Short mmCIF file of C-alpha atoms in Angstrom, two decimals:
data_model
loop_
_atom_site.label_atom_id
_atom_site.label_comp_id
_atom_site.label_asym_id
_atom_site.label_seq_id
_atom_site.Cartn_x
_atom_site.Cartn_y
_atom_site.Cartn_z
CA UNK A 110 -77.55 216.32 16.25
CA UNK A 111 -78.80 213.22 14.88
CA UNK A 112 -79.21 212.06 10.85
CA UNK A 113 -80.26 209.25 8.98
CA UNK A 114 -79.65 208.25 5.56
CA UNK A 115 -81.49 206.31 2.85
CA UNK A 116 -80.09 205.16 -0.58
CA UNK A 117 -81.81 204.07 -3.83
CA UNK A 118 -80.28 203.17 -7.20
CA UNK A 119 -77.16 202.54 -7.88
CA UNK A 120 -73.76 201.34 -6.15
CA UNK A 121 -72.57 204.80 -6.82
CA UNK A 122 -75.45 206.05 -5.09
CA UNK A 123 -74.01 204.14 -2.08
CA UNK A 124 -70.54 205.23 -2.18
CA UNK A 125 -71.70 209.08 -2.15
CA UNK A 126 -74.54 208.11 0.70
CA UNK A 127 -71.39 206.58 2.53
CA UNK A 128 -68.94 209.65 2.34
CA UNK A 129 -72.00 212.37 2.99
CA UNK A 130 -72.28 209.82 6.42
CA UNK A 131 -68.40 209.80 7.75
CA UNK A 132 -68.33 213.62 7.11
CA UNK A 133 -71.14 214.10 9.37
CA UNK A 134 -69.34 211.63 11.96
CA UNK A 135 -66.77 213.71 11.60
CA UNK A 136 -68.67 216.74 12.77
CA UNK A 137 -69.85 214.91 16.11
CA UNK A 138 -73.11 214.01 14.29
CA UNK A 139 -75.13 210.97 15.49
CA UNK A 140 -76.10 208.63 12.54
CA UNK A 141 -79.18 207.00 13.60
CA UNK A 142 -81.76 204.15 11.40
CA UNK A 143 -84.55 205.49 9.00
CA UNK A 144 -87.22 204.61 11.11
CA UNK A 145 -85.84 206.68 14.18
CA UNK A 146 -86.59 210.21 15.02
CA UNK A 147 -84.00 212.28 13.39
CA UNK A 148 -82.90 216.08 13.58
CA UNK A 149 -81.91 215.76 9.35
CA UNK A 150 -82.54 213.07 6.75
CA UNK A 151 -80.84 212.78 3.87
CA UNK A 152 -82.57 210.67 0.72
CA UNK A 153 -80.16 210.29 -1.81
CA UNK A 154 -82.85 209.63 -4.45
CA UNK A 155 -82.69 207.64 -8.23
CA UNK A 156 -85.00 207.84 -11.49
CA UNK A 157 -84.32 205.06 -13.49
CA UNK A 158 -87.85 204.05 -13.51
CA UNK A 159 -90.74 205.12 -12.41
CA UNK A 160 -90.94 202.87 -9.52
CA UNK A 161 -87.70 204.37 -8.12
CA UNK A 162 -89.19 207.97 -8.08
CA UNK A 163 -92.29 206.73 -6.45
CA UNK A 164 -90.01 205.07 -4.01
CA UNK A 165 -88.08 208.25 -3.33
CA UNK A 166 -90.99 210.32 -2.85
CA UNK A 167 -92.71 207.77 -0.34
CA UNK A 168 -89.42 207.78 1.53
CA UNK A 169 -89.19 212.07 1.44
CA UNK A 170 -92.89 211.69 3.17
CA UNK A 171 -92.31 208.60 5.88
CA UNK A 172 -89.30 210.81 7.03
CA UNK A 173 -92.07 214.08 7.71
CA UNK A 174 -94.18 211.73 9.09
CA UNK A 175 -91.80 210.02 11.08
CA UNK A 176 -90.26 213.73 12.17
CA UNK A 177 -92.40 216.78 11.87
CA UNK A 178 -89.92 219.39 12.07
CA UNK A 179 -87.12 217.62 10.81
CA UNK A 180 -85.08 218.85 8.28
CA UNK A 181 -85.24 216.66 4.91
CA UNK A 182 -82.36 216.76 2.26
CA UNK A 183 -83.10 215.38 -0.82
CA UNK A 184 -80.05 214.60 -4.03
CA UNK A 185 -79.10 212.36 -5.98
CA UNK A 186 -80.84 211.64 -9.98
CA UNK A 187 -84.64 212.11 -9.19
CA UNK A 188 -83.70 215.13 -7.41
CA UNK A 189 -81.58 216.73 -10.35
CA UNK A 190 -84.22 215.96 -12.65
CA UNK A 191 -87.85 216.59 -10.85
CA UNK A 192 -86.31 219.81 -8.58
CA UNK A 193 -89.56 222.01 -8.44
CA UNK A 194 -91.61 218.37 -8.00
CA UNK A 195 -89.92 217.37 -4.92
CA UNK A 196 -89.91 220.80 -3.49
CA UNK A 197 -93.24 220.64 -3.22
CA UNK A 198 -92.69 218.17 -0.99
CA UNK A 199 -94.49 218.54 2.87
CA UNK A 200 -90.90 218.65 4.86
CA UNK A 201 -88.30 218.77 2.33
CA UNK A 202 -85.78 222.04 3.54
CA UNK A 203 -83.40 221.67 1.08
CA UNK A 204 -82.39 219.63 -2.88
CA UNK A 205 -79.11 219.24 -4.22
CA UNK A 206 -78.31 218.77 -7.52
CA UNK A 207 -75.47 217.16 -9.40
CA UNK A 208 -73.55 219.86 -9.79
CA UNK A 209 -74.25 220.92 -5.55
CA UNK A 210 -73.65 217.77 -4.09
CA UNK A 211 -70.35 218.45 -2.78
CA UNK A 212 -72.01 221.08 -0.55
CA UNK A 213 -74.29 219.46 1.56
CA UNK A 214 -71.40 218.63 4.30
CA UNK A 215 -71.07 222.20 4.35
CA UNK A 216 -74.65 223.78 3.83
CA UNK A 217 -76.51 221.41 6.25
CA UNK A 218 -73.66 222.35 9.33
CA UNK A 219 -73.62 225.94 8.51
CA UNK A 220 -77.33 225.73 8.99
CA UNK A 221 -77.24 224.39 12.26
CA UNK A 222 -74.93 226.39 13.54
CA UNK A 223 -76.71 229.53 12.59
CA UNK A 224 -79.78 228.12 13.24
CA UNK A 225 -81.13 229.13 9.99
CA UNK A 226 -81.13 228.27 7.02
CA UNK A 227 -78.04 229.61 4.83
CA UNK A 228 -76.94 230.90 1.60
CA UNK A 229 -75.11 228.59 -0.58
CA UNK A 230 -71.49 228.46 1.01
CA UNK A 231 -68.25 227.81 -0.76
CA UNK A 232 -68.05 223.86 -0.18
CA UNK A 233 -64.77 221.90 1.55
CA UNK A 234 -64.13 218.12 0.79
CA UNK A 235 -65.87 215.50 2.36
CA UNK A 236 -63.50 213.54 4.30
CA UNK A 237 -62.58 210.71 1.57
CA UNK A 238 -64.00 212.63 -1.06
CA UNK A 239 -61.73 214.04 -3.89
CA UNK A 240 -62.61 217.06 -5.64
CA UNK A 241 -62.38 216.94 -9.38
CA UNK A 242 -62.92 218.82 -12.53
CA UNK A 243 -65.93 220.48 -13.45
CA UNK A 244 -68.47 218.72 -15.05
CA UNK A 245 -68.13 220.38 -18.32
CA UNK A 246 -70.09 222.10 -21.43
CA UNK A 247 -73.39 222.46 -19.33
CA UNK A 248 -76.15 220.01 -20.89
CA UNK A 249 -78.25 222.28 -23.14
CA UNK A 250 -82.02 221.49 -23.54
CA UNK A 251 -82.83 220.58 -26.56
CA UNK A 252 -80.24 217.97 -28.46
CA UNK A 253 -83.28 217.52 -30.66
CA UNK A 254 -85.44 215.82 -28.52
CA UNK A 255 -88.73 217.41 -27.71
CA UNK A 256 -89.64 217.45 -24.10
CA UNK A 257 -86.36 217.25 -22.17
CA UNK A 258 -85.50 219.01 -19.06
CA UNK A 259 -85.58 222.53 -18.37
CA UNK A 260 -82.39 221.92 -15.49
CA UNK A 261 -78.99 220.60 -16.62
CA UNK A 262 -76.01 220.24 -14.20
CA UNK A 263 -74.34 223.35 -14.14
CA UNK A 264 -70.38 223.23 -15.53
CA UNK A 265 -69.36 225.51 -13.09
CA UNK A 266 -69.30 223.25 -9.71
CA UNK A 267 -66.87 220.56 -9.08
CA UNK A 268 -67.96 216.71 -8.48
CA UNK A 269 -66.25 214.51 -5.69
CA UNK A 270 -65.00 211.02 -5.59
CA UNK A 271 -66.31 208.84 -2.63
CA UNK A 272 -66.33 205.26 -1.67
CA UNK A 273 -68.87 202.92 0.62
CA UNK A 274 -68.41 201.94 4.24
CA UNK A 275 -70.21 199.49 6.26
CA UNK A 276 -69.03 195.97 5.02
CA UNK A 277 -65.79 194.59 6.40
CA UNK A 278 -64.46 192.89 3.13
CA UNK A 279 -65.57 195.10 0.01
CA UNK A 280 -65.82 198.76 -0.96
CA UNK A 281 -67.35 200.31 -4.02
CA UNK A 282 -65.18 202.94 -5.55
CA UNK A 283 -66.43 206.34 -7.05
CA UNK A 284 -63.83 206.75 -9.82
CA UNK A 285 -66.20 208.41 -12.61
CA UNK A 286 -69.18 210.20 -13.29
CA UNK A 287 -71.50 211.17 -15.97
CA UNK A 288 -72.13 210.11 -19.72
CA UNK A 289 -71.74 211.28 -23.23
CA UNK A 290 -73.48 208.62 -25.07
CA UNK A 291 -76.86 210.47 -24.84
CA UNK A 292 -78.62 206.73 -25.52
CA UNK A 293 -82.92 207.84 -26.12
CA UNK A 294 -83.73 205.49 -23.74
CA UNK A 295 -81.58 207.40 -20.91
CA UNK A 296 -82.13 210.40 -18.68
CA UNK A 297 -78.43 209.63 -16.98
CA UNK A 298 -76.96 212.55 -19.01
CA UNK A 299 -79.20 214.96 -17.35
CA UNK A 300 -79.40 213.65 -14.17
CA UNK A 301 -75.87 213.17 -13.51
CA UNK A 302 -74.28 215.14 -16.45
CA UNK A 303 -71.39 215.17 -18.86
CA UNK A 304 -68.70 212.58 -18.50
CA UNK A 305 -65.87 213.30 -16.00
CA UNK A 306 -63.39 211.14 -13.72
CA UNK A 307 -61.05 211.91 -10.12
CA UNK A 308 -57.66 212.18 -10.76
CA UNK A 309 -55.66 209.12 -10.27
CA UNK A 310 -53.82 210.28 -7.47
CA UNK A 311 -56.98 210.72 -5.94
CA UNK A 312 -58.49 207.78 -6.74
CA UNK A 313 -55.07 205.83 -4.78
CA UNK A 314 -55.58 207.89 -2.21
CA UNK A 315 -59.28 206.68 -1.37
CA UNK A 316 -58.18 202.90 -2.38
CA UNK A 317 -55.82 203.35 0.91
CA UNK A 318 -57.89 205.00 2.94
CA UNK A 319 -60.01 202.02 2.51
CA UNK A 320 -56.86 199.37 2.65
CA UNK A 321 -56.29 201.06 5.85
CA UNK A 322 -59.63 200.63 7.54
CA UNK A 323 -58.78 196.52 6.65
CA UNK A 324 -61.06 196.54 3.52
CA UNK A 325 -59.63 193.65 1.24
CA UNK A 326 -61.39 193.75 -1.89
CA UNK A 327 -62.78 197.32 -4.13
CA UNK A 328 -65.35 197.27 -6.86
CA UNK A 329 -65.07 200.28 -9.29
CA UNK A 330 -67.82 202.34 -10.17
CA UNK A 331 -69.12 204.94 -12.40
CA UNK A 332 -72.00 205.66 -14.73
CA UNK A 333 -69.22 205.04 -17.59
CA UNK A 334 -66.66 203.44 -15.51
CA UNK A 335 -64.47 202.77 -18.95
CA UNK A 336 -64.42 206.27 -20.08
CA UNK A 337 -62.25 207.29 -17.34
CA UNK A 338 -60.29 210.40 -18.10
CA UNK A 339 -61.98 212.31 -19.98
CA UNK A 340 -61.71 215.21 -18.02
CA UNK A 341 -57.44 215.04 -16.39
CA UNK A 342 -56.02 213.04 -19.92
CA UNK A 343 -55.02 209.51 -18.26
CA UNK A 344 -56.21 206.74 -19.08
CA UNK A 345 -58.93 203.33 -17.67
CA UNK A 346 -55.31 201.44 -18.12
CA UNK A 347 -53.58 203.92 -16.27
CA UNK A 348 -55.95 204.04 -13.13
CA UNK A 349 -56.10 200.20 -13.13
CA UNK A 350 -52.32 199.94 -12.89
CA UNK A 351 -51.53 202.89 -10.42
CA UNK A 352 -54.52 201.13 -8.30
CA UNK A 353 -53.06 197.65 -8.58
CA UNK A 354 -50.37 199.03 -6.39
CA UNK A 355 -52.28 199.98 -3.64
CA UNK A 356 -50.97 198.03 -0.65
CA UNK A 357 -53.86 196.03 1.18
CA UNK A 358 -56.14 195.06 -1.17
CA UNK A 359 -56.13 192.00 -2.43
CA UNK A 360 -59.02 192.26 -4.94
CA UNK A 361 -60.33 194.84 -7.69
CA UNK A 362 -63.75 194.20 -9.56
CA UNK A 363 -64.79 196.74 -12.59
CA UNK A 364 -68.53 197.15 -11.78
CA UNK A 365 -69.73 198.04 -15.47
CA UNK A 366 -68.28 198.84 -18.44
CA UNK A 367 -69.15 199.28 -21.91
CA UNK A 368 -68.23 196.83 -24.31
CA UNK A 369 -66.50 199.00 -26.76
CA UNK A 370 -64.70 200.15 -23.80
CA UNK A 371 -63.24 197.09 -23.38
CA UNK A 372 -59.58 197.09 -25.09
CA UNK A 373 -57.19 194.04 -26.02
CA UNK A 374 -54.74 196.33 -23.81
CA UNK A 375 -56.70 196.67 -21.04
CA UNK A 376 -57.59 192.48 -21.11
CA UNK A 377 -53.95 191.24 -21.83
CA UNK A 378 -52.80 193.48 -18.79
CA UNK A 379 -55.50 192.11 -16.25
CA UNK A 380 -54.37 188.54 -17.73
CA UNK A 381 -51.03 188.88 -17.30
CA UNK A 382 -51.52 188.34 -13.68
CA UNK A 383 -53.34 191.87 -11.62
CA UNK A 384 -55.15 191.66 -8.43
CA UNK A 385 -58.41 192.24 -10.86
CA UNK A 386 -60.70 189.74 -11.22
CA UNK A 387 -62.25 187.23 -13.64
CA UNK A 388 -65.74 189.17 -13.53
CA UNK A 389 -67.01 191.69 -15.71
CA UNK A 390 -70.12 193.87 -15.50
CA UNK A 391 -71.06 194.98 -19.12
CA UNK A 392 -74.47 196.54 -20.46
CA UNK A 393 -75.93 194.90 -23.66
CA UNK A 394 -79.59 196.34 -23.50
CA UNK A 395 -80.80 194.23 -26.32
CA UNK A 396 -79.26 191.32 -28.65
CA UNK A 397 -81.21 193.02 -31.96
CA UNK A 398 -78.93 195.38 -34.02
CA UNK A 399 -82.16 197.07 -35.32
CA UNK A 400 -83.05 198.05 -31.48
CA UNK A 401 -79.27 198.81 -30.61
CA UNK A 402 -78.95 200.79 -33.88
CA UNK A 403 -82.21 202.49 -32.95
CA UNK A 404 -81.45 203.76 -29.23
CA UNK A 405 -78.03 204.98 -29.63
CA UNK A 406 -75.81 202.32 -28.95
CA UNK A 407 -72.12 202.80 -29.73
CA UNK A 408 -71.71 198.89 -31.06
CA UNK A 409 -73.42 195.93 -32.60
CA UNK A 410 -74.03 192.53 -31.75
CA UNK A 411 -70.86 191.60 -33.44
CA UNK A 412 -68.41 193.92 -31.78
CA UNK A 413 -70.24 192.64 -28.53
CA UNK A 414 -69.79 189.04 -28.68
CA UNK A 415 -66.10 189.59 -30.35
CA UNK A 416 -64.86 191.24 -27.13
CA UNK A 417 -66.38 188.21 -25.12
CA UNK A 418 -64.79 185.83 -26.81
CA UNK A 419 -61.52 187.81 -26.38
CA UNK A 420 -61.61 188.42 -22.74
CA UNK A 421 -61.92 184.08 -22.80
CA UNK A 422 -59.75 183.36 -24.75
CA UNK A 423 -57.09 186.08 -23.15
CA UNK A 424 -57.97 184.90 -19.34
CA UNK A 425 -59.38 181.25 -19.45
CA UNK A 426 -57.32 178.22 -19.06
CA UNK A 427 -57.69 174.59 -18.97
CA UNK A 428 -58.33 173.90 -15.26
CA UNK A 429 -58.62 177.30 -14.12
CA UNK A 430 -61.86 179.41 -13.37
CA UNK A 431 -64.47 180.30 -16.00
CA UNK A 432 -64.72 184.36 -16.30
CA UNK A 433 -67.84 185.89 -15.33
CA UNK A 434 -70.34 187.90 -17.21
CA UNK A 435 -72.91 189.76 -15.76
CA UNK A 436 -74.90 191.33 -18.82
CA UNK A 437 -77.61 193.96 -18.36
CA UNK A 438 -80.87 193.64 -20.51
CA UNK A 439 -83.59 195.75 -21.13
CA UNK A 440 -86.46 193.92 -22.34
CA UNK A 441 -89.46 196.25 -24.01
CA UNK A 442 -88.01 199.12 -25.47
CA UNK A 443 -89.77 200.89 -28.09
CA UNK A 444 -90.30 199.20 -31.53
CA UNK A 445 -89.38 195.29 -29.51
CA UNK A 446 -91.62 192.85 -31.69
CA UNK A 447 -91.67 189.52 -30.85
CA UNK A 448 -89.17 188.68 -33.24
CA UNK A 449 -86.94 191.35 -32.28
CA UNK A 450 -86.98 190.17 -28.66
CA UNK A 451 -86.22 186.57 -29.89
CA UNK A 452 -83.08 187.62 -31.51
CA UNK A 453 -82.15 189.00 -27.69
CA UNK A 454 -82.89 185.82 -26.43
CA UNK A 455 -81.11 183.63 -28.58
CA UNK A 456 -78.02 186.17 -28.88
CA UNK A 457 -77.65 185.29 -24.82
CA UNK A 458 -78.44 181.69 -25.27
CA UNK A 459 -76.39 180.43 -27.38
CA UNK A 460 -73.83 183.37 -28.25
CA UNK A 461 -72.88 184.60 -25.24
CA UNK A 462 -73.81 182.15 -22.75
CA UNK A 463 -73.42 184.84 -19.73
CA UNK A 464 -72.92 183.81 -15.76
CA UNK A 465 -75.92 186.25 -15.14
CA UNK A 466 -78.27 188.27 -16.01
CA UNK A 467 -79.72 191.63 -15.27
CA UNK A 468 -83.04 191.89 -16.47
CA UNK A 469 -84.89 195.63 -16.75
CA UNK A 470 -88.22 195.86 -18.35
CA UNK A 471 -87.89 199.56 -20.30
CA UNK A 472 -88.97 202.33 -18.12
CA UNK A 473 -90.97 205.05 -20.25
CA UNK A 474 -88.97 208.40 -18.94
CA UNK A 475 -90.53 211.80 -19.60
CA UNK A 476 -87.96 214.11 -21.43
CA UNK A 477 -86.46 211.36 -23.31
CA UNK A 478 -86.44 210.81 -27.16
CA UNK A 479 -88.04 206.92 -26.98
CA UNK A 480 -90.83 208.21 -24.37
CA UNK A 481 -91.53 210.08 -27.67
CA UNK A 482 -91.81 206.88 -29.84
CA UNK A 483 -95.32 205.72 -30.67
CA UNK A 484 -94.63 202.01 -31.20
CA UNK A 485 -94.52 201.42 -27.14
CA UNK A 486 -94.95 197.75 -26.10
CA UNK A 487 -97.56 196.98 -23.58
CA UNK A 488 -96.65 196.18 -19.59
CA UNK A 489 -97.80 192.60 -19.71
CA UNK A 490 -95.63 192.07 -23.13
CA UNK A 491 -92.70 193.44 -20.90
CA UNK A 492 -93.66 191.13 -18.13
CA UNK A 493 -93.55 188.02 -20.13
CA UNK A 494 -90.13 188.61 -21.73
CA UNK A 495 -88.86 189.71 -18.21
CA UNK A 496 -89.85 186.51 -16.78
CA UNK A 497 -88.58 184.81 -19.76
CA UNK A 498 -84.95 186.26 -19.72
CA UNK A 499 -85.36 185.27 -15.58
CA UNK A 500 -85.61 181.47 -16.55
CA UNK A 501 -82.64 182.03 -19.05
CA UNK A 502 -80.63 183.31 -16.00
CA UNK A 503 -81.65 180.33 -13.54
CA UNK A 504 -80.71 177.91 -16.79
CA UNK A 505 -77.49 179.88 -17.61
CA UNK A 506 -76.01 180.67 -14.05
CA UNK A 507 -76.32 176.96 -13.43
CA UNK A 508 -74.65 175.75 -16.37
CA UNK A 509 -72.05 178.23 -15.07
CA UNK A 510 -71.64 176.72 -11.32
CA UNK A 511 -71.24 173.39 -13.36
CA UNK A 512 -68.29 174.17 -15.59
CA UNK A 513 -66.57 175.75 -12.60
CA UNK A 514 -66.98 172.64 -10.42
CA UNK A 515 -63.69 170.78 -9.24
CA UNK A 516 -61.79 173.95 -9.81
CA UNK A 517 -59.78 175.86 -7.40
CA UNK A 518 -60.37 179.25 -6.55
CA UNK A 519 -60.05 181.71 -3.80
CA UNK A 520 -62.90 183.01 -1.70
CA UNK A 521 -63.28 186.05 0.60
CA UNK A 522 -65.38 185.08 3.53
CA UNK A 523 -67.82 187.56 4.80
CA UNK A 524 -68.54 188.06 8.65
CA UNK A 525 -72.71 187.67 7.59
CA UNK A 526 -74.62 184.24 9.29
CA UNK A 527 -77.35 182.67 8.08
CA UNK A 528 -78.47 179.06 9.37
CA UNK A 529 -74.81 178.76 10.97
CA UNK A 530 -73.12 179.39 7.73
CA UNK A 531 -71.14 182.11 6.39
CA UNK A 532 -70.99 183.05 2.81
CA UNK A 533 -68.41 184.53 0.06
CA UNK A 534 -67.11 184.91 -3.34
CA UNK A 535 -64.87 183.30 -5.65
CA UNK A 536 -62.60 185.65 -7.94
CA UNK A 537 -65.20 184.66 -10.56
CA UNK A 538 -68.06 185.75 -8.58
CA UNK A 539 -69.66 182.26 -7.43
CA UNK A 540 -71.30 182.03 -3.97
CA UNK A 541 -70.14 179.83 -1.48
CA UNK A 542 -70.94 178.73 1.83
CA UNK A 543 -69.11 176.69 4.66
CA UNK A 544 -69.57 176.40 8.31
CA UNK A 545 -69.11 180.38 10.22
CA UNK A 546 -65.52 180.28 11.41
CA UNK A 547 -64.92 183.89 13.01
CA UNK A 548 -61.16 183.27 12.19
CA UNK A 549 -61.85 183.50 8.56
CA UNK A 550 -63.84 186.54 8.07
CA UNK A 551 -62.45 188.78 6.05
CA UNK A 552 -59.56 186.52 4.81
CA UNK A 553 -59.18 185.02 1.41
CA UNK A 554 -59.14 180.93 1.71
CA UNK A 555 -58.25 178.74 -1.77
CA UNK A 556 -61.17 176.01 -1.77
CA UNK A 557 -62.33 173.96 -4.32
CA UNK A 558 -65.54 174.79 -6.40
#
């Protein structure tokens, strides 16, 4: 039997495409490329935006096209939240939800083995996949908002941790899922419900299974990657210390985390020497308090840059590597004037003074309490400010490289060429290229910026 697999969205998105692919290697499957005839396909699907649910439905139909009578599986966020819409899809056989996604392993084999298709079947872990706790109260409809979905991830199913294969020297790690924060921009809540984490044990587990297969450096993810224990009562700290153990790896990286998730605790410990880097992810969304006030957020503008200019002052030195800040932005969300929007912009420029950043013009998402808002702000508004913030990130990155130059750091060099040149990262997340060398792939090399 042959499959092929396509991922939008997110790294986490990746890391469960990844596991759903060596379980069906492990059945004697055949994993073959998107564009080839296939017995199954698999779309593991994201709604963000619009564009990503467009995307996911134009990849649902190239598969029919591509295969008549092949089997399409569709999961993943667009998939928990637009069920009946995608079944209605020409082709599509079967969606999984949040709450089913464990069972696809075992629903999509049963079916070919019977040669029908089957009930729901009591589902067995994916191989690297660790089964968790359940994903809590169910997510009522409702919560005040007028127009939100009729599904919500059931709290009776289990979720599974998983991690992403394919690259020689960096895995992302599944180590949470879900949110609480119920933010009225976001449909997350619904589409990949209540906050919940793998046990820690489990979590190690996975971190050697990927040590062993001569992965040297893991990225954590989650939707909430700092809220981490919610459902088993340990703690972010805890996971980050049991996983600095893990024999192998030579590098962590904490893909995103919110900034009011980020303790003095847990930066003194990752200064005091750790195998985690100098590289944060975190989510700002906008530099106004009225907007952050407005949406949800759990923090101002002043908690945000005080935890910045701790994690500096806790883990920079003089002669040593600058930390990096990645900083997500949405540009256009309800009730963004002009002036508004300039407080975002100047809040980055000369406050924070990021490494990067990730620029998201506001997606208008049916269900949620700001699709509801009048005061929307027009596409080619959106456009301008996202091409603004852009040139902010050119400027800022740069200044970035600069202050880094002359310093030492170490890089892990990826097997990729391009031009005759191979390419990796710093701890502190800065590109650099040398001459390919197939001795160095995959090993980390001390250079100078």
């Amino acid at each position: 039997m042959k499959i092929a697999f396509t991922t939008l969205g997110c790294k986490l998105n990746y890391a469960e495409t990844s596991t759903y692919e060596r379980g069906f290697v492990a059945a004697g499957w055949e994993v073959v490329p998107w564009s080839s005839e296939a017995d199954v396909y698999l779309v593991n699907t994201c709604a963000v935006t619009e564009t990503a649910e467009k995307k996911s439905r134009n990849y649902i139909r190239r598969a029919h096209k591509t295969a008549p009578a092949a089997r399409i599986v569709v999961t993943g966020c667009y998939a928990e939240l637009r069920r009946e819409q995608i079944e209605a899809i020409e082709g599509v056989w079967r969606v999984f939800g949040a709450s089913e996604k464990r069972q696809i392993l075992e629903v999509v084999l049963a079916s070919d083995e019977e040669g029908a298709v089957s009930p729901t079947v009591a589902s067995r872990p994916l191989p690297g996949a660790a089964p968790s706790a359940a994903l809590g109260p169910s997510l009522s409809p409702g919560r005040g908002w007028p127009g939100v979905f009729d599904t919500a991830p059931s709290s009776s199913d289990q979720t599974f941790g998983a991690y992403s294969t394919g690259e020689r020297t960096r895995s992302f790690l599944k180590v949470q899922d879900g949110c609480n924060n119920f933010c009225a921009y976001c449909t997350v809540p619904y589409a990949r419900g209540r906050s919940r984490n793998i046990p820690i044990c489990e979590c190690v587990k996975m971190a050697r299974e990927i040590a062993a297969a001569g992965v040297k450096e893991v990225v954590l993810t989650g939707v909430n990657t700092g809220d981490f224990g919610r459902t088993t009562g340990e703690s972010f700290l805890d996971l980050l210390k049991a996983l600095n153990g893990v024999e192998g790896i030579e590098r962590f990286r904490i893909s995103s985390i919110e900034p009011n998730l980020i303790t003095p605790e847990i930066v003194d410990w990752i200064a005091s020497g750790t195998k985690f880097q100098p590289h944060f992810h975190i989510p700002l969304q906008s530099g106004s308090d009225t907007l952050l006030r407005r949406v949800g957020r759990r923090y101002d503008t002043e908690l945000f840059a005080s935890r910045i200019d701790y994690v500096r002052q806790a883990m920079e030195r003089p002669g040593g590597p600058k930390v990096f800040f990645g900083i997500d932005v949405i540009v256009g969300l309800p009730g963004e004037t002009e002036e508004l929007f300039q407080e975002t912009y100047t809040f980055l420029k000369e406050r924070i003074k990021p490494a990067f950043i990730h620029v998201f013009p506001y997606s208008r998402r049916p269900g949620t309490k700001a699709a509801e808002w009048k005061d929307q702000v027009k596409e080619s508004v959106k456009a301008q400010r996202v091409a603004a913030l852009e040139e902010l990130c050119k400027e800022l990155h740069a200044e970035f490289v600069s202050a880094n130059k002359g310093i030492r750091e170490k890089v892990l060099w990826e097997s990729s060429v391009k031009g005759g040149l191979m390419g990796g990262y710093t701890g502190n997340y800065i590109r650099l290229e040398k001459p390919f060398d197939a001795a160095l792939v995959n090993t980390l090399e001390e250079v100078e910026i």
